[in-house]
mmCIF file of N, CA, C and O in Angstrom:
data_model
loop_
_atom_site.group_PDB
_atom_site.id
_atom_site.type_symbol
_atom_site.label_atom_id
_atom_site.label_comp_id
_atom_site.label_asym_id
_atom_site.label_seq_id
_atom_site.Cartn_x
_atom_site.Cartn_y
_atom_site.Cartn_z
ATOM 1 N N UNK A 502 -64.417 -3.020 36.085
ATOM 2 C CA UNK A 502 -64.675 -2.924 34.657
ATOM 3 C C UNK A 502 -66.172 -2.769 34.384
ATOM 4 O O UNK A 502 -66.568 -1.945 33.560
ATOM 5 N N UNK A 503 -67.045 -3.594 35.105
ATOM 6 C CA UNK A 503 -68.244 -3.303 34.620
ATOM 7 C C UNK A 503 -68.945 -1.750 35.119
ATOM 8 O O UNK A 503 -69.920 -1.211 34.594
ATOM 9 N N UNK A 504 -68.105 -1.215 36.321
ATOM 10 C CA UNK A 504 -68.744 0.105 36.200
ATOM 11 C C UNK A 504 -68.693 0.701 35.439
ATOM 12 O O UNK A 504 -69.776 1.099 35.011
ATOM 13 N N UNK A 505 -67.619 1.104 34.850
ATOM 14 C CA UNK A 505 -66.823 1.516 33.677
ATOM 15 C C UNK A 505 -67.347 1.616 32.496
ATOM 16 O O UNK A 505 -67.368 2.598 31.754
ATOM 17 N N UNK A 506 -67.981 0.059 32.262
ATOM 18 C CA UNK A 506 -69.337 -0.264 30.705
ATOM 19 C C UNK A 506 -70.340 0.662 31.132
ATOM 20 O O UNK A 506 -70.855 1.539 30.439
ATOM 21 N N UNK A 507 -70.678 0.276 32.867
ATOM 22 C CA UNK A 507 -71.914 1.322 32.821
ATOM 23 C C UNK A 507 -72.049 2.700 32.228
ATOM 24 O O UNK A 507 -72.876 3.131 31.424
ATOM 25 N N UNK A 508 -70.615 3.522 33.070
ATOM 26 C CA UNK A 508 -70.261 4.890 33.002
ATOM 27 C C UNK A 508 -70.401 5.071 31.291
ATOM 28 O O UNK A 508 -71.131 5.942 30.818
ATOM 29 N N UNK A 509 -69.798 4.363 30.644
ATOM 30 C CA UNK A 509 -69.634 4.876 28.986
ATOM 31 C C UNK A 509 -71.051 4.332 28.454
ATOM 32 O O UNK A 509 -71.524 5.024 27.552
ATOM 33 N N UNK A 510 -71.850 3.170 28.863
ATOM 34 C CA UNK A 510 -73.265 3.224 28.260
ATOM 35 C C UNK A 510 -73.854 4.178 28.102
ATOM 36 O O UNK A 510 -74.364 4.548 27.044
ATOM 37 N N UNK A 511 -73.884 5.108 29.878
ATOM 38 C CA UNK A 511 -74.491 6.037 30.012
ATOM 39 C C UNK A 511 -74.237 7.375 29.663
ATOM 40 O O UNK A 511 -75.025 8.320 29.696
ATOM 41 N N UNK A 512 -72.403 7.348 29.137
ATOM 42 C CA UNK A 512 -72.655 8.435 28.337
ATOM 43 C C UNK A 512 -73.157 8.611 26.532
ATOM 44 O O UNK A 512 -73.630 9.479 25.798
ATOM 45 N N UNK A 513 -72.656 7.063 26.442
ATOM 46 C CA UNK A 513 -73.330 6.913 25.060
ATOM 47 C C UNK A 513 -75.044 6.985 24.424
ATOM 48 O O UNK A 513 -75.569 6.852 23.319
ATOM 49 N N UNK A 514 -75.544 7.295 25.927
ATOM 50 C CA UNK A 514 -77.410 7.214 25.619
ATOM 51 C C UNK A 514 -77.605 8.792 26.106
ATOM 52 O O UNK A 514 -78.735 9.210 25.852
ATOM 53 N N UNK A 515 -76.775 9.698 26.720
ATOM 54 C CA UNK A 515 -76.585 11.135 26.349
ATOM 55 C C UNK A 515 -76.613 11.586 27.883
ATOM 56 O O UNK A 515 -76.935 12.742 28.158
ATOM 57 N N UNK A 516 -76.178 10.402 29.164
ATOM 58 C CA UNK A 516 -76.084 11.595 30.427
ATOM 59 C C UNK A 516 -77.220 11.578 31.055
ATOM 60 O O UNK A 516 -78.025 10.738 31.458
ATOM 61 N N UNK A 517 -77.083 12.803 31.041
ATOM 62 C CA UNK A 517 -78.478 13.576 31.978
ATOM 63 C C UNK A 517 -79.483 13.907 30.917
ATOM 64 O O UNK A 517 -80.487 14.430 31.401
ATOM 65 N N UNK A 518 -79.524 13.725 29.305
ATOM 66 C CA UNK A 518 -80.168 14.032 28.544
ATOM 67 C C UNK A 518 -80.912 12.566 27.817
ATOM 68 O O UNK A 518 -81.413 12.695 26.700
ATOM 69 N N UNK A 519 -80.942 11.508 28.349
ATOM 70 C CA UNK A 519 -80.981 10.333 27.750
ATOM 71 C C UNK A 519 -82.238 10.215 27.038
ATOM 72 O O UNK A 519 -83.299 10.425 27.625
ATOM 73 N N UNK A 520 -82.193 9.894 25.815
ATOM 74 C CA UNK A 520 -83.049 9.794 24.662
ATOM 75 C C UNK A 520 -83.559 8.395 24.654
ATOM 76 O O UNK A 520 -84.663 8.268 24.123
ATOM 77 N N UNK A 521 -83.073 7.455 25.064
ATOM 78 C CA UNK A 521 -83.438 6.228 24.604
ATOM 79 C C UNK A 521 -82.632 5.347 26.237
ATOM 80 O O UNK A 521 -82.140 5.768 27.283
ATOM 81 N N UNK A 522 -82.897 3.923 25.609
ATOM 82 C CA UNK A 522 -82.181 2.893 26.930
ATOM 83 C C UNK A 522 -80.900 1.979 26.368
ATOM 84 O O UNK A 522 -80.615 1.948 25.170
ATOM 85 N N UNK A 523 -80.366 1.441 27.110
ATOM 86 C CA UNK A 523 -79.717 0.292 26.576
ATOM 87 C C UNK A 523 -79.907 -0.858 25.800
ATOM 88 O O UNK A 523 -79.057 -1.365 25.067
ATOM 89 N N UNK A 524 -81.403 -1.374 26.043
ATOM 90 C CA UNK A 524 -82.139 -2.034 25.694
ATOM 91 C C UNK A 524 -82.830 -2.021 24.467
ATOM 92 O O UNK A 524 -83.513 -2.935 24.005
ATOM 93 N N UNK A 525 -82.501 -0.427 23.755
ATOM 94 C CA UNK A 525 -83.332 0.167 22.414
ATOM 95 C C UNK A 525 -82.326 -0.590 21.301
ATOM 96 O O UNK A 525 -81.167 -0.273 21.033
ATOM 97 N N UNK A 526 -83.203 -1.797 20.678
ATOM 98 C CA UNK A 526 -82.095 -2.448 19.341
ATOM 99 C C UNK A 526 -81.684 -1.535 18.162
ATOM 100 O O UNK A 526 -81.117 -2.001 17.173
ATOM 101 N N UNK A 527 -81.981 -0.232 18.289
ATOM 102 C CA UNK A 527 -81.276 0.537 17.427
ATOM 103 C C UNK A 527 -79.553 0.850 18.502
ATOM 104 O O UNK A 527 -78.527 1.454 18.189
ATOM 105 N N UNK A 528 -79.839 0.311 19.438
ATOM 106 C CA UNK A 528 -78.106 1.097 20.190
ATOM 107 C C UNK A 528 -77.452 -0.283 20.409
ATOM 108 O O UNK A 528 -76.236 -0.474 20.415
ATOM 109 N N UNK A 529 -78.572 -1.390 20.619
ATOM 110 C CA UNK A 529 -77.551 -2.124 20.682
ATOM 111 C C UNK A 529 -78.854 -3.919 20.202
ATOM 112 O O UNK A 529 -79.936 -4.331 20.619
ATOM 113 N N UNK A 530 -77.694 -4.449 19.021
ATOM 114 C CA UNK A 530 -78.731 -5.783 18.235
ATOM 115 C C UNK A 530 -78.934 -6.682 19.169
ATOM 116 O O UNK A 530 -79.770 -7.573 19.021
ATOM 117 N N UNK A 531 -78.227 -6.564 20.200
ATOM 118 C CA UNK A 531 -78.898 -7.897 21.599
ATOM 119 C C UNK A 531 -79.999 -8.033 21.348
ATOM 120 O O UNK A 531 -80.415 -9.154 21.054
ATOM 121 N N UNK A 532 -81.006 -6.711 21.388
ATOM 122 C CA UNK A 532 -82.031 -6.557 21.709
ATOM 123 C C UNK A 532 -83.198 -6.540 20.560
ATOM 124 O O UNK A 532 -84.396 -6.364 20.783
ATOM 125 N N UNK A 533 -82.707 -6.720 19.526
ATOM 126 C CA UNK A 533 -83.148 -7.486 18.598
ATOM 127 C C UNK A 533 -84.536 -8.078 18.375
ATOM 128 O O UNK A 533 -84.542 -9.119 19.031
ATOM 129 N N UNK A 534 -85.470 -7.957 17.897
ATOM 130 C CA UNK A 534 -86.455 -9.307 17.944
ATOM 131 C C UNK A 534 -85.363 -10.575 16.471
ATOM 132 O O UNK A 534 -84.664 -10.362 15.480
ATOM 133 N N UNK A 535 -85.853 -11.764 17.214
ATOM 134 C CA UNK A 535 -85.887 -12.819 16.573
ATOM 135 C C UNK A 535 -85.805 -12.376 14.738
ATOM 136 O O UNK A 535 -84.780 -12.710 14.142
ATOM 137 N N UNK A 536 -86.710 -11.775 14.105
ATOM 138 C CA UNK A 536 -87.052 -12.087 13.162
ATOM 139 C C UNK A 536 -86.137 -11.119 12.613
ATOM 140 O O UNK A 536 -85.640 -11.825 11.735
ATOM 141 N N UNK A 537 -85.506 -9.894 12.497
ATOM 142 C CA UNK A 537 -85.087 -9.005 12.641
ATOM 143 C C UNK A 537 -83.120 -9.619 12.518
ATOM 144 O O UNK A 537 -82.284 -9.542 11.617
ATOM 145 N N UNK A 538 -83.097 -10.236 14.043
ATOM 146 C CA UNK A 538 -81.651 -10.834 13.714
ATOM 147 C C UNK A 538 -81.411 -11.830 12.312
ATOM 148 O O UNK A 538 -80.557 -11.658 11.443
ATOM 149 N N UNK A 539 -82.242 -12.705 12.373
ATOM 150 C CA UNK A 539 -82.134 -13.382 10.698
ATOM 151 C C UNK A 539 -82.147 -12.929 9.943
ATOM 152 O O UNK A 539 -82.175 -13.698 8.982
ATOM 153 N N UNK A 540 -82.143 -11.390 9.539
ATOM 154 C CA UNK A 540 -81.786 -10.756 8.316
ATOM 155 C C UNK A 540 -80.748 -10.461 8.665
ATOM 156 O O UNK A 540 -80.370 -9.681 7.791
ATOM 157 N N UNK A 541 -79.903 -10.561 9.453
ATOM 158 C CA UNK A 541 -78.451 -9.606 9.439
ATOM 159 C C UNK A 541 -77.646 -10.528 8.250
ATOM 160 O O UNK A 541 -77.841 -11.680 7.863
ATOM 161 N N UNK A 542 -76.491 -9.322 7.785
ATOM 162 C CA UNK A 542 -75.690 -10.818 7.531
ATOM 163 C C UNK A 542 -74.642 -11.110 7.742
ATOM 164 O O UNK A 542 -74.269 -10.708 8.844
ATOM 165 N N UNK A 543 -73.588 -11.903 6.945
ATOM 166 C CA UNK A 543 -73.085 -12.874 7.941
ATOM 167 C C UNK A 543 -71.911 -11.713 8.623
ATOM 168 O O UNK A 543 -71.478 -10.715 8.047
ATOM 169 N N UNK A 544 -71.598 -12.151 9.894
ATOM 170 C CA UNK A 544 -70.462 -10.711 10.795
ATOM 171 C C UNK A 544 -69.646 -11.966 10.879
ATOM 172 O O UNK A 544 -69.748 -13.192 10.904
ATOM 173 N N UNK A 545 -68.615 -10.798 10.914
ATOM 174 C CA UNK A 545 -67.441 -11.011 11.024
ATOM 175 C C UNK A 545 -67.157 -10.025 12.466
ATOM 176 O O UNK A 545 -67.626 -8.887 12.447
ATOM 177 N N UNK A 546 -66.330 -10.520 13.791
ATOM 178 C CA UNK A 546 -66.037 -9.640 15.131
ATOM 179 C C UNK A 546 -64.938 -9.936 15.533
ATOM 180 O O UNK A 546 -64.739 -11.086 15.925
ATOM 181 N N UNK A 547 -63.891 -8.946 15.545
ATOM 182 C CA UNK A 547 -62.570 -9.245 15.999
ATOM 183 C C UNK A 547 -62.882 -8.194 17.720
ATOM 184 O O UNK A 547 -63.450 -7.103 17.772
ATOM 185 N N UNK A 548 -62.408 -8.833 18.694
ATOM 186 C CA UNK A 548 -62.375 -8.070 19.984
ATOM 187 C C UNK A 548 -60.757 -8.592 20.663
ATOM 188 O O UNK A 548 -60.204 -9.666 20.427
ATOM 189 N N UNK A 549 -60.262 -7.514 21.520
ATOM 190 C CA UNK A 549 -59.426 -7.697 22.334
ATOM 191 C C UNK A 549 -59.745 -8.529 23.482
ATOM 192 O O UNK A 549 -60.890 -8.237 23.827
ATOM 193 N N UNK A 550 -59.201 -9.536 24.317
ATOM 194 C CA UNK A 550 -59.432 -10.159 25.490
ATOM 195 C C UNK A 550 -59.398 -9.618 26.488
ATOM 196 O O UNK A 550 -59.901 -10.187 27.457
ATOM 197 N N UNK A 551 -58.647 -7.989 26.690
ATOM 198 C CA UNK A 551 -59.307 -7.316 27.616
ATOM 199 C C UNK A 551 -60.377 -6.295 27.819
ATOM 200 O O UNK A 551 -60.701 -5.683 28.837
ATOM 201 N N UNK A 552 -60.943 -6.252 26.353
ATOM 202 C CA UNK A 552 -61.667 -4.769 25.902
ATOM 203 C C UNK A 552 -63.175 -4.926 26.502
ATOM 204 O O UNK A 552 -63.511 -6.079 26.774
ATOM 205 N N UNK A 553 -63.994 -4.019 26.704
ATOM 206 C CA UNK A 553 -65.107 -3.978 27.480
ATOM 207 C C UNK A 553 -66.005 -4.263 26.437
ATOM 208 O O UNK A 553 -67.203 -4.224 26.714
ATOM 209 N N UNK A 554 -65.583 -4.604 25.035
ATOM 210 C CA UNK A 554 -66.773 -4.980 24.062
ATOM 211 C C UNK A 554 -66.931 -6.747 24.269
ATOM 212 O O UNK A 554 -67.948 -7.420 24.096
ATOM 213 N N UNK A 555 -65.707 -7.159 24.650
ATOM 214 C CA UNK A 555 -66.068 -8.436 24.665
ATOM 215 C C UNK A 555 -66.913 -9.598 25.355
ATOM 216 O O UNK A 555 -66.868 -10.799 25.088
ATOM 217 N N UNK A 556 -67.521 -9.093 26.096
ATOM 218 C CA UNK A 556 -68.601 -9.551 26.268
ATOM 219 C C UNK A 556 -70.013 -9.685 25.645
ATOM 220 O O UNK A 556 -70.907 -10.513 25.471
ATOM 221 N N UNK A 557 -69.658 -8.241 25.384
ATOM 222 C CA UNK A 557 -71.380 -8.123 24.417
ATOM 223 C C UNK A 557 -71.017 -8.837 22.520
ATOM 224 O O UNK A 557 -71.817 -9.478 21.838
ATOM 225 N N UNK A 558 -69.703 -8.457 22.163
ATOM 226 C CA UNK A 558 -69.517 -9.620 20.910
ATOM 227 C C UNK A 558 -69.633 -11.257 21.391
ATOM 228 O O UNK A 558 -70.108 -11.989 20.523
ATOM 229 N N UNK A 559 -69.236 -11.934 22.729
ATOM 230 C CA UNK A 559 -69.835 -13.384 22.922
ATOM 231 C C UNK A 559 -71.119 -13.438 22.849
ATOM 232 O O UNK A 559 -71.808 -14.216 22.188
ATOM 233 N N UNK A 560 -71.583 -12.203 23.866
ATOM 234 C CA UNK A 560 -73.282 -12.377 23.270
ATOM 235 C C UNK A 560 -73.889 -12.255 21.963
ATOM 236 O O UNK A 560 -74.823 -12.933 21.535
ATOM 237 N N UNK A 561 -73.171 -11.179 21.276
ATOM 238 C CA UNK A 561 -74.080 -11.117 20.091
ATOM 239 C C UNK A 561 -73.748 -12.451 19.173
ATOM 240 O O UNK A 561 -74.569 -12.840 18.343
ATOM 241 N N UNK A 562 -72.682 -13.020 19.348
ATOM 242 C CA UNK A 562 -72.499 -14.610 18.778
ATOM 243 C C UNK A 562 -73.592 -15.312 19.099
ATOM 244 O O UNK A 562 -74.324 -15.625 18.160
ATOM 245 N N UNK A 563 -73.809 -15.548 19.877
ATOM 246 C CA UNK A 563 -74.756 -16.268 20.468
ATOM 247 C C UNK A 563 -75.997 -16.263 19.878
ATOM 248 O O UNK A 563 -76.508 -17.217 19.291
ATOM 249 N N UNK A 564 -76.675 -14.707 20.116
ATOM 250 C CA UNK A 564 -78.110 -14.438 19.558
ATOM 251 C C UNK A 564 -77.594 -14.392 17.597
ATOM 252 O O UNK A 564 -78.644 -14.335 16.957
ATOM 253 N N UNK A 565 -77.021 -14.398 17.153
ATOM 254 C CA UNK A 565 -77.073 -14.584 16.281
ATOM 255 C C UNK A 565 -76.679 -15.996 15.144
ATOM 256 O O UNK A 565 -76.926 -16.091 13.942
ATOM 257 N N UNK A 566 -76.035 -16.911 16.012
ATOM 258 C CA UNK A 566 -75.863 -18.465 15.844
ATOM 259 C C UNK A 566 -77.252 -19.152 16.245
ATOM 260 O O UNK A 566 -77.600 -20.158 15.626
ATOM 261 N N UNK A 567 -78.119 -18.589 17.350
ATOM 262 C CA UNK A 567 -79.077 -19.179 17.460
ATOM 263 C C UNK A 567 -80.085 -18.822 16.593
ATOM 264 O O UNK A 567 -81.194 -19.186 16.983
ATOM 265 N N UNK A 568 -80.066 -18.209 15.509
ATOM 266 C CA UNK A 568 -81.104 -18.044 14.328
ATOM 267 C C UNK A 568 -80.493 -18.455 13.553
ATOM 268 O O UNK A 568 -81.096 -18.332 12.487
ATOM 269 N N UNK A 569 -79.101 -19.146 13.364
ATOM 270 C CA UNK A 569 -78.504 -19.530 12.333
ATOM 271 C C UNK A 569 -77.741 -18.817 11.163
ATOM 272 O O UNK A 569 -77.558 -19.112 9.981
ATOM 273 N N UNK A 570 -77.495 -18.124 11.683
ATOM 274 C CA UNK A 570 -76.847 -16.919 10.645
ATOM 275 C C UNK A 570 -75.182 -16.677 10.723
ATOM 276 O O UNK A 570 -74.656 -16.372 11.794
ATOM 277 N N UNK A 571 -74.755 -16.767 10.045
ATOM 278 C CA UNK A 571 -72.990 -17.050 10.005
ATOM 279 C C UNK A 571 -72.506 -16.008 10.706
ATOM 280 O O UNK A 571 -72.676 -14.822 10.427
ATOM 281 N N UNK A 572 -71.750 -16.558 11.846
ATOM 282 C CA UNK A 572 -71.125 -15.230 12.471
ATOM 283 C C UNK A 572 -69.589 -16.142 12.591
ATOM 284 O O UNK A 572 -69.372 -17.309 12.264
ATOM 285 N N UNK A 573 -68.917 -15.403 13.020
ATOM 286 C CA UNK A 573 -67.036 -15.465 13.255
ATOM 287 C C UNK A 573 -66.887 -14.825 14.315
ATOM 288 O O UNK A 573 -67.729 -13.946 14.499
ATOM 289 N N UNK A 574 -65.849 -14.995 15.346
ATOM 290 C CA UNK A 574 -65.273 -13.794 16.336
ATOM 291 C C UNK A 574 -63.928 -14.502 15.951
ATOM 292 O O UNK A 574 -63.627 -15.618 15.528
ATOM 293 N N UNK A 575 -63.231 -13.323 16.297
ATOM 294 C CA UNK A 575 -62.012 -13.878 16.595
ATOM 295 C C UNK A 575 -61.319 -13.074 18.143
ATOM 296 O O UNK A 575 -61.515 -11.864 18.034
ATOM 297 N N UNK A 576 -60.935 -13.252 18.858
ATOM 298 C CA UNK A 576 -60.466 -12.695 20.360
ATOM 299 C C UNK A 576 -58.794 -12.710 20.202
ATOM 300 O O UNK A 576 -58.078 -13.703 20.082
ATOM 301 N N UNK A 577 -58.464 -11.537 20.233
ATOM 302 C CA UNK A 577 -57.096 -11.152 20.440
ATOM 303 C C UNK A 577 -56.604 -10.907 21.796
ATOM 304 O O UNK A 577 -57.349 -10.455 22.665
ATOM 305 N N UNK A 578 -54.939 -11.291 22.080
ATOM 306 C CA UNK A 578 -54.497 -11.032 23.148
ATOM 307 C C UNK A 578 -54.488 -9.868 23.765
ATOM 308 O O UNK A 578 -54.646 -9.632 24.963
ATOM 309 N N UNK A 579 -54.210 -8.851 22.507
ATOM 310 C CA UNK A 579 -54.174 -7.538 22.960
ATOM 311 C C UNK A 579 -55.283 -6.688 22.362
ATOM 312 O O UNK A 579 -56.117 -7.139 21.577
ATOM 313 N N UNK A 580 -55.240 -5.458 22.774
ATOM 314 C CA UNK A 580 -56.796 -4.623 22.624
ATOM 315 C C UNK A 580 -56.706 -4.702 21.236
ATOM 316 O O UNK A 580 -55.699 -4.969 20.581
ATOM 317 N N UNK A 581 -57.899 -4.434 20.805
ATOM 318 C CA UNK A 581 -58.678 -4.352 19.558
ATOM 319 C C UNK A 581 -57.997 -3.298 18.421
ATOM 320 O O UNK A 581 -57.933 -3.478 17.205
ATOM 321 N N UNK A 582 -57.439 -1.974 19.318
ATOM 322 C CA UNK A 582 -56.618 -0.969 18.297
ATOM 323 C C UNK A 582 -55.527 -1.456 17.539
ATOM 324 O O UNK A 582 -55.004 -0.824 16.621
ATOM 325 N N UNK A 583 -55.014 -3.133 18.113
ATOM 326 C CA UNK A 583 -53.315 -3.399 17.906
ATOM 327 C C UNK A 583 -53.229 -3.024 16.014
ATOM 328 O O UNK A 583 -52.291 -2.606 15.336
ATOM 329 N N UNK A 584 -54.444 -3.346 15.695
ATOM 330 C CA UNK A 584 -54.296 -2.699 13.668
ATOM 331 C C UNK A 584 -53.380 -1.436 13.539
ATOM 332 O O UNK A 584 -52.650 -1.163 12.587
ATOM 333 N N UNK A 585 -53.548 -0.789 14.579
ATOM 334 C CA UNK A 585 -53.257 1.031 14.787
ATOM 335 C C UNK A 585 -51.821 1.010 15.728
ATOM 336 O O UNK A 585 -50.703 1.472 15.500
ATOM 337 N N UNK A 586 -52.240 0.450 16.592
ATOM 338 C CA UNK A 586 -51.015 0.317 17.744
ATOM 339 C C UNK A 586 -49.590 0.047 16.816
ATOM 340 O O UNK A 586 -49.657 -0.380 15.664
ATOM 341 N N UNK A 587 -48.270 0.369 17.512
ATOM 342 C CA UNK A 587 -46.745 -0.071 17.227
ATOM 343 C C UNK A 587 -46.794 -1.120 18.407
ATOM 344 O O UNK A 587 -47.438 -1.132 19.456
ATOM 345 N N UNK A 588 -45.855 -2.019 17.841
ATOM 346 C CA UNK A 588 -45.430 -3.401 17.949
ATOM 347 C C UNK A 588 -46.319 -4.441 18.193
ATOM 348 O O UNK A 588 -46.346 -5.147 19.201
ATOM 349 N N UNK A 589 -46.984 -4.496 17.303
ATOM 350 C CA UNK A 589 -48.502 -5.664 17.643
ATOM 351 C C UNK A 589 -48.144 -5.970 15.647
ATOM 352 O O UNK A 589 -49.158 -5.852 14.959
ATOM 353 N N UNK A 590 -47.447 -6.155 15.237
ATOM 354 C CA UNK A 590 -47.878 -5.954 13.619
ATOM 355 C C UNK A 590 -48.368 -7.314 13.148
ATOM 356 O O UNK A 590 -49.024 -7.390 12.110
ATOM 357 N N UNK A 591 -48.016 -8.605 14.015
ATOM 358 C CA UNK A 591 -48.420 -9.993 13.541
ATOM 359 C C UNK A 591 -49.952 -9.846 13.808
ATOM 360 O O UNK A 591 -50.734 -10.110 12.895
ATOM 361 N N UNK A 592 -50.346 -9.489 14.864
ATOM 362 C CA UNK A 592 -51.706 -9.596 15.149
ATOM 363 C C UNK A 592 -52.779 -8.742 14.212
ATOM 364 O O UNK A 592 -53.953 -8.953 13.906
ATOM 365 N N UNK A 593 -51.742 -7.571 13.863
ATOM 366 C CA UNK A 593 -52.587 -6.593 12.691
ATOM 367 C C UNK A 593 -52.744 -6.988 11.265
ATOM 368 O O UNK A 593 -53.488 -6.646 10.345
ATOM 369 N N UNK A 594 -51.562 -8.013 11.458
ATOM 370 C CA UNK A 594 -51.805 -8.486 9.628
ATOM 371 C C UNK A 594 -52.960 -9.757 10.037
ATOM 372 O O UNK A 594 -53.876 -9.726 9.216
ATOM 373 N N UNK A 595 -53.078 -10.419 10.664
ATOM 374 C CA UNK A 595 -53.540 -11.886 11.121
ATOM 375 C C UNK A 595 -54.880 -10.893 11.072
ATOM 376 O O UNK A 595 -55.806 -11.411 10.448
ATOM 377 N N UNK A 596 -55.111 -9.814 11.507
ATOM 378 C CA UNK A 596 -56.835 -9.539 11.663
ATOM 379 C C UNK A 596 -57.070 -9.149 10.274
ATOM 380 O O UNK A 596 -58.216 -9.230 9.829
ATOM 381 N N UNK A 597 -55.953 -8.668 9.422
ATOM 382 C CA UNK A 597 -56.458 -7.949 8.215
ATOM 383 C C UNK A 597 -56.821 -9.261 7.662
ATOM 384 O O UNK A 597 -58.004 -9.437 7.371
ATOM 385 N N UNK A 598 -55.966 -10.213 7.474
ATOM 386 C CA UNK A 598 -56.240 -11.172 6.599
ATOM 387 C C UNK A 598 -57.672 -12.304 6.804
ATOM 388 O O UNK A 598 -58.074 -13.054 5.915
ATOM 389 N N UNK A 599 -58.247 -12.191 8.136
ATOM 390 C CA UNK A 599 -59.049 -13.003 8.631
ATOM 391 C C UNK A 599 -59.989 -12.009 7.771
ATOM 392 O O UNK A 599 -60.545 -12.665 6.890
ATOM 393 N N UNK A 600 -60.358 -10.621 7.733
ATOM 394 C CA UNK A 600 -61.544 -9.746 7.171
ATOM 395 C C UNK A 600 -61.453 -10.580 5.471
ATOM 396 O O UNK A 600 -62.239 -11.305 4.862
ATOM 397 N N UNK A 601 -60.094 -10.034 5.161
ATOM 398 C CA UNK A 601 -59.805 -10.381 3.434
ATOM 399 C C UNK A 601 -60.451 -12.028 3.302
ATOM 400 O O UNK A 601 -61.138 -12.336 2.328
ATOM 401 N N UNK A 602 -60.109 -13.093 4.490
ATOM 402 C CA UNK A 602 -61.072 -14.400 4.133
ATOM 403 C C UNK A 602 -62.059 -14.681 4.108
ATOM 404 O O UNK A 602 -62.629 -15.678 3.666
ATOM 405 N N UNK A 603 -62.549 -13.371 4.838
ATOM 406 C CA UNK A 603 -64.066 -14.052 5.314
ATOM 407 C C UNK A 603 -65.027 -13.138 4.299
ATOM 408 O O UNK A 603 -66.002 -13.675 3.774
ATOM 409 N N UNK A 604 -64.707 -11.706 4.040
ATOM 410 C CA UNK A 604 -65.257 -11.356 2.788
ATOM 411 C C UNK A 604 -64.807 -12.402 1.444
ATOM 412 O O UNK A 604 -65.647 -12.435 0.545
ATOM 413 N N UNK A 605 -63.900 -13.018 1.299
ATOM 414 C CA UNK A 605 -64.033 -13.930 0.175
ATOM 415 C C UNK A 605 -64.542 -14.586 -0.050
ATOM 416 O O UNK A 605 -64.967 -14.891 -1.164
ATOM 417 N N UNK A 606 -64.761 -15.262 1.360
ATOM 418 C CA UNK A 606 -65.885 -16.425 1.394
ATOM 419 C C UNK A 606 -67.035 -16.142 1.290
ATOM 420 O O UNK A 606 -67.774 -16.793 0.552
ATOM 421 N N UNK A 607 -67.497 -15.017 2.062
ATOM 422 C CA UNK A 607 -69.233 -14.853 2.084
ATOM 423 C C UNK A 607 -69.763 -13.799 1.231
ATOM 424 O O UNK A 607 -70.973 -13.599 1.123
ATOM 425 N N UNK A 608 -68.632 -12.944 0.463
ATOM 426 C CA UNK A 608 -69.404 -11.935 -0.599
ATOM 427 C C UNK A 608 -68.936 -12.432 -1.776
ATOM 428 O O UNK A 608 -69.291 -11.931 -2.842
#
């Protein structure tokens, strides 16, 4: 799996044409300065438990709880599409409704 993150990083920074790094906080907020993450606001992150984002949404929890700024994840059994997917429909209403709470609460 992690080659895999590599392979699609590297096509997401353009290949053999690469414009920028992984590391550039316009591609990805890890990379963030400090002062910068405290303006975000508050996220809301639904990820699948097998999807290759979920790692970098534990991290971005992280860097962004440690400036104090309201974040949520929620981790599903199945991939992240199940909103889209057939026969996942509990998990698709359960994510819609977690968005519908958490925009109630924080906007």
């Amino acid at each position: 799996q992690a080659s895999y993150r590599r392979f699609c990083f590297d096509l997401y920074l353009g290949h053999n044409r690469k414009v920028t790094s992984v590391a550039d906080p316009l591609i990805s907020p890890l990379y963030a300065d400090e002062k910068l993450v405290r303006r975000f606001p508050p996220i809301l992150m639904h990820v699948g438990k097998n999807e290759l984002a979920l790692q970098d949404v534990e991290e971005m929890a992280t860097v962004l709880s440690s400036v104090g700024n309201t974040v949520e994840t929620q981790v599903y059994p199945s991939l992240h599409l199940h909103r889209w997917g057939s026969g996942s429909h509990f998990w698709a209403q359960d994510s819609l409704l977690r968005i519908d709470e958490f925009l109630y609460r924080l906007w």
